[in-house]
Short mmCIF file of C-alpha atoms in Angstrom, two decimals:
data_model
loop_
_atom_site.label_atom_id
_atom_site.label_comp_id
_atom_site.label_asym_id
_atom_site.label_seq_id
_atom_site.Cartn_x
_atom_site.Cartn_y
_atom_site.Cartn_z
CA UNK I 1 16.42 9.92 40.67
CA UNK I 2 14.25 8.34 37.97
CA UNK I 3 16.08 7.18 34.85
CA UNK I 4 13.95 7.45 31.72
CA UNK I 5 14.54 4.69 29.23
CA UNK I 6 15.44 6.14 25.81
CA UNK I 7 12.96 5.49 22.98
CA UNK I 8 13.58 2.39 20.92
CA UNK I 9 15.61 3.05 17.78
CA UNK I 10 14.47 1.23 14.68
CA UNK I 11 17.03 -0.84 12.76
CA UNK I 12 17.06 -0.61 8.96
CA UNK I 13 15.11 -3.87 8.79
CA UNK I 14 13.00 -4.41 11.90
CA UNK I 15 11.60 -7.69 13.16
CA UNK I 16 7.87 -7.99 13.71
CA UNK I 17 8.33 -7.51 17.44
CA UNK I 18 10.58 -4.46 16.97
CA UNK I 19 8.17 -2.90 14.47
CA UNK I 20 5.15 -3.45 16.74
CA UNK I 21 6.96 -2.04 19.79
CA UNK I 22 8.10 1.04 17.89
CA UNK I 23 4.67 1.73 16.41
CA UNK I 24 3.13 1.31 19.87
CA UNK I 25 5.52 3.98 21.16
CA UNK I 26 4.62 6.29 18.31
CA UNK I 27 0.84 5.87 18.44
CA UNK I 28 0.14 4.87 22.06
CA UNK I 29 -1.92 1.93 20.76
CA UNK I 30 -1.10 -1.80 20.57
CA UNK I 31 0.16 -3.28 17.31
CA UNK I 32 0.34 -6.79 15.92
CA UNK I 33 1.36 -8.34 12.59
CA UNK I 34 -2.23 -8.37 11.31
CA UNK I 35 -2.68 -4.65 12.00
CA UNK I 36 0.58 -3.76 10.26
CA UNK I 37 -0.46 -5.68 7.15
CA UNK I 38 -3.96 -4.13 7.17
CA UNK I 39 -2.27 -0.72 7.40
CA UNK I 40 -0.47 -1.37 4.12
CA UNK I 41 3.00 -2.29 5.39
CA UNK I 42 4.95 -4.72 3.22
CA UNK I 43 6.86 -7.47 5.04
CA UNK I 44 10.12 -8.79 3.61
CA UNK I 45 12.04 -12.04 3.95
CA UNK I 46 15.72 -12.43 3.17
CA UNK I 47 16.26 -15.09 0.52
CA UNK I 48 19.68 -16.70 0.42
CA UNK I 49 20.92 -17.46 -3.08
CA UNK I 50 19.36 -20.62 -4.48
CA UNK I 51 21.00 -22.10 -7.61
CA UNK I 52 17.66 -23.66 -8.52
CA UNK I 53 16.28 -20.14 -9.14
CA UNK I 54 19.06 -18.29 -11.02
CA UNK I 55 16.66 -15.89 -12.77
CA UNK I 56 15.17 -14.83 -9.44
CA UNK I 57 18.51 -13.75 -7.99
CA UNK I 58 20.39 -12.54 -11.08
CA UNK I 59 23.62 -10.92 -9.91
CA UNK I 60 22.53 -10.99 -6.25
CA UNK I 61 24.55 -14.10 -5.54
CA UNK I 62 24.47 -13.40 -1.81
CA UNK I 63 20.69 -13.18 -1.68
CA UNK I 64 18.27 -10.27 -1.38
CA UNK I 65 15.21 -9.12 0.65
CA UNK I 66 12.06 -10.35 -1.10
CA UNK I 67 8.79 -8.45 -0.55
CA UNK I 68 5.56 -10.21 0.39
CA UNK I 69 2.76 -8.25 -1.23
CA UNK I 70 0.48 -10.77 -2.97
CA UNK I 71 -2.92 -10.59 -1.28
CA UNK I 72 -3.21 -14.33 -0.74
CA UNK I 73 0.17 -14.43 0.98
CA UNK I 74 -0.43 -11.37 3.17
CA UNK I 75 -3.96 -12.42 4.14
CA UNK I 76 -2.56 -15.75 5.28
CA UNK I 77 -0.12 -13.92 7.55
CA UNK I 78 -2.81 -11.57 8.87
CA UNK I 79 -5.03 -14.56 9.68
CA UNK I 80 -2.38 -15.92 12.05
CA UNK I 81 -0.46 -18.51 10.03
CA UNK I 82 2.32 -20.41 11.74
CA UNK I 83 4.84 -19.72 8.98
CA UNK I 84 5.42 -17.57 5.90
CA UNK I 85 4.34 -18.74 2.44
CA UNK I 86 5.54 -16.74 -0.57
CA UNK I 87 3.91 -17.59 -3.90
CA UNK I 88 4.48 -14.27 -5.70
CA UNK I 89 7.27 -11.79 -5.03
CA UNK I 90 9.72 -9.52 -6.87
CA UNK I 91 13.09 -10.71 -8.08
CA UNK I 92 16.38 -8.99 -7.29
CA UNK I 93 15.63 -6.50 -10.10
CA UNK I 94 12.18 -5.67 -8.62
CA UNK I 95 10.26 -7.50 -11.36
CA UNK I 96 7.12 -9.33 -10.19
CA UNK I 97 7.71 -13.08 -10.31
CA UNK I 98 5.42 -16.03 -9.65
CA UNK I 99 7.28 -18.82 -7.89
CA UNK I 100 6.96 -22.46 -8.80
CA UNK I 101 4.36 -24.25 -6.65
CA UNK I 102 4.25 -24.58 -3.72
CA UNK I 103 6.38 -21.41 -3.36
CA UNK I 104 8.84 -20.62 -0.57
CA UNK I 105 8.14 -21.29 3.10
CA UNK I 106 10.00 -19.47 5.85
CA UNK I 107 9.71 -19.16 9.63
CA UNK I 108 7.64 -16.27 11.00
CA UNK I 109 10.63 -14.83 12.84
CA UNK I 110 12.35 -14.14 9.49
CA UNK I 111 9.84 -11.40 8.61
CA UNK I 112 11.30 -7.89 8.42
CA UNK I 113 9.80 -4.41 7.95
CA UNK I 114 11.68 -1.50 6.42
CA UNK I 115 12.45 1.44 8.67
CA UNK I 116 11.35 3.97 6.03
CA UNK I 117 7.96 2.24 5.63
CA UNK I 118 7.36 2.23 9.39
CA UNK I 119 8.31 5.89 9.73
CA UNK I 120 6.05 6.84 6.84
CA UNK I 121 3.10 4.98 8.38
CA UNK I 122 3.69 6.58 11.79
CA UNK I 123 3.81 10.06 10.25
CA UNK I 124 0.62 9.36 8.31
CA UNK I 125 -1.21 8.20 11.44
CA UNK I 126 -0.05 11.26 13.36
CA UNK I 127 -1.35 13.55 10.61
CA UNK I 128 -4.71 11.78 10.64
CA UNK I 129 -4.91 12.14 14.42
CA UNK I 130 -4.56 15.91 14.26
CA UNK I 131 -7.82 17.62 15.28
CA UNK I 132 -7.88 20.11 12.40
CA UNK I 133 -11.18 19.61 10.54
CA UNK I 134 -11.14 18.59 6.91
CA UNK I 135 -13.00 20.90 4.56
CA UNK I 136 -14.43 18.31 2.23
CA UNK I 137 -16.35 20.81 0.09
CA UNK I 138 -13.23 22.83 -0.62
CA UNK I 139 -11.23 19.75 -1.45
CA UNK I 140 -13.86 18.44 -3.83
CA UNK I 141 -13.74 21.74 -5.72
CA UNK I 142 -9.97 21.57 -5.97
CA UNK I 143 -8.47 21.64 -9.43
CA UNK I 144 -5.79 19.13 -8.45
CA UNK I 145 -6.05 15.37 -8.66
CA UNK I 146 -4.03 12.36 -9.78
CA UNK I 147 -3.04 11.67 -13.37
CA UNK I 148 -3.86 8.66 -15.52
CA UNK I 149 -0.67 6.80 -14.68
CA UNK I 150 -1.32 7.18 -10.98
CA UNK I 151 -4.96 6.11 -11.37
CA UNK I 152 -3.85 2.93 -13.15
CA UNK I 153 -1.11 2.23 -10.62
CA UNK I 154 -3.53 2.52 -7.69
CA UNK I 155 -6.74 0.99 -9.05
CA UNK I 156 -6.27 -0.93 -12.33
CA UNK I 157 -5.55 -4.26 -10.62
CA UNK I 158 -8.73 -3.97 -8.53
CA UNK I 159 -11.23 -4.02 -11.41
CA UNK I 160 -12.02 -6.39 -14.25
CA UNK I 161 -12.71 -3.61 -16.76
CA UNK I 162 -10.02 -2.05 -18.93
CA UNK I 163 -9.54 1.00 -16.73
CA UNK I 164 -7.08 2.65 -19.09
CA UNK I 165 -9.57 2.46 -21.96
CA UNK I 166 -12.29 3.84 -19.70
CA UNK I 167 -10.09 6.80 -18.78
CA UNK I 168 -9.25 7.50 -22.41
CA UNK I 169 -12.88 7.33 -23.55
CA UNK I 170 -13.25 11.02 -22.78
CA UNK I 171 -15.76 10.62 -19.98
CA UNK I 172 -15.21 10.89 -16.29
CA UNK I 173 -15.72 7.14 -15.75
CA UNK I 174 -19.03 7.70 -13.99
CA UNK I 175 -20.90 9.98 -16.35
CA UNK I 176 -20.13 13.54 -17.52
CA UNK I 177 -17.04 14.73 -15.68
CA UNK I 178 -17.61 12.18 -12.93
CA UNK I 179 -14.38 11.55 -11.06
CA UNK I 180 -12.39 13.66 -13.49
CA UNK I 181 -11.39 17.11 -12.28
CA UNK I 182 -13.55 19.54 -14.20
CA UNK I 183 -11.56 21.41 -16.84
CA UNK I 184 -8.36 19.43 -16.28
CA UNK I 185 -8.44 18.09 -19.85
CA UNK I 186 -9.49 21.33 -21.48
CA UNK I 187 -6.30 21.61 -23.53
CA UNK I 188 -5.19 18.00 -23.87
CA UNK I 189 -6.33 14.64 -22.57
CA UNK I 190 -2.81 13.98 -21.31
CA UNK I 191 -3.38 16.70 -18.69
CA UNK I 192 -6.58 15.14 -17.35
CA UNK I 193 -6.71 14.45 -13.61
CA UNK I 194 -9.12 12.48 -11.45
CA UNK I 195 -10.28 12.85 -7.87
CA UNK I 196 -9.22 9.51 -6.32
CA UNK I 197 -11.89 9.64 -3.60
CA UNK I 198 -14.74 10.06 -6.09
CA UNK I 199 -13.16 7.44 -8.32
CA UNK I 200 -12.77 4.92 -5.50
CA UNK I 201 -16.38 5.40 -4.36
CA UNK I 202 -17.53 4.78 -7.92
CA UNK I 203 -15.43 1.64 -8.22
CA UNK I 204 -17.02 0.34 -5.03
CA UNK I 205 -20.57 1.27 -6.07
CA UNK I 206 -20.54 0.18 -9.72
CA UNK I 207 -17.88 -2.51 -9.85
CA UNK I 208 -18.18 -3.88 -6.30
CA UNK I 209 -14.51 -3.33 -5.48
CA UNK I 210 -14.31 -4.11 -1.71
CA UNK I 211 -13.70 -1.09 0.51
CA UNK I 212 -10.89 -2.99 2.24
CA UNK I 213 -9.00 -3.17 -1.08
CA UNK I 214 -9.58 0.53 -1.73
CA UNK I 215 -8.46 1.44 1.80
CA UNK I 216 -5.27 -0.51 1.22
CA UNK I 217 -4.65 1.44 -2.00
CA UNK I 218 -4.82 4.77 -0.15
CA UNK I 219 -2.25 3.45 2.33
CA UNK I 220 0.07 1.92 -0.24
CA UNK I 221 0.81 4.82 -2.60
CA UNK I 222 2.64 8.01 -1.72
CA UNK I 223 0.61 10.09 -4.17
CA UNK I 224 -2.62 9.14 -2.35
CA UNK I 225 -1.47 10.11 1.15
CA UNK I 226 -2.75 13.68 0.70
CA UNK I 227 -6.21 12.23 -0.04
CA UNK I 228 -6.33 9.69 2.79
CA UNK I 229 -7.97 12.04 5.32
CA UNK I 230 -10.71 12.97 2.84
CA UNK I 231 -11.24 9.29 1.99
CA UNK I 232 -11.58 8.27 5.65
CA UNK I 233 -13.83 11.24 6.43
CA UNK I 234 -16.07 10.47 3.44
CA UNK I 235 -16.44 6.85 4.53
CA UNK I 236 -17.35 8.04 8.04
CA UNK I 237 -20.03 10.36 6.63
CA UNK I 238 -21.43 7.48 4.58
CA UNK I 239 -21.36 5.18 7.59
CA UNK I 240 -18.97 2.73 5.96
#
C-alpha cells in the first residue's frame, strides 16, 4: 500500500525554505527567494529589543517582526546577498522609519514570510492560471475603478510629479478623461475613479516609470488584484 505524504502545512511565519516548498506545491513550479520578492512578497525579520533604539520598539519590549520593503534592501536580497541588510523598515507601531547607518544586518536564515501573504499570492496565481479569457474591451468600458486615495497609495511614490495635484486638476492625467473613468466625477470630484491599467501605462510612457515597479504595485495592493489579469494581458498584447 502506498502512503501519500500529507501536504506541507504553513506555519504563521514561514522560513524561506518552507515558503518556497509550499509555493512549489501550490503552483507546480520551482520557487526561490528572488522569485518571491519579485512577486511582491514582503520578508520579515524578528528584531529583539535593543535599548539603543527605544523609539523603534516603543512598548514592544520583547521585540517585533520588522518588514523589509525598501527597494534597495529587497533588491539586494533578490540579487543573492549573503546576509540581510535593513536600512528602512517600520517600527512596532507600523510607522516607516529610516535606521541609522549602516542599518541592521541579520543572517539569511532569519527571514520569515507571513502565512496570509503566501496564501494570498498562491490564490492570485491560481486565478491568473485559469483559462477563462479576459474581455479587455468590456473591462475598459467598466464604470468602476480605483479612487484617488488608492491611486496615490499605489503610484505616488513611483513618480516625481505631484500626483495628487495632477488628479485634482480636473483632467484625466493624460488628456481629456484619460485614465479617469468617464462620468465618475459628474457629481463631485471626490467620487472620481481611475482605471489603474490605463494610468500605469501612462506613467510608464510619459514619466518613464519602469514596468517592473508598476508590476510590483499590482502585486502589492489588495485593491489592484482585480485588475492584475487585465494588466498582464495588456502587457502581453503590447509585447512588453
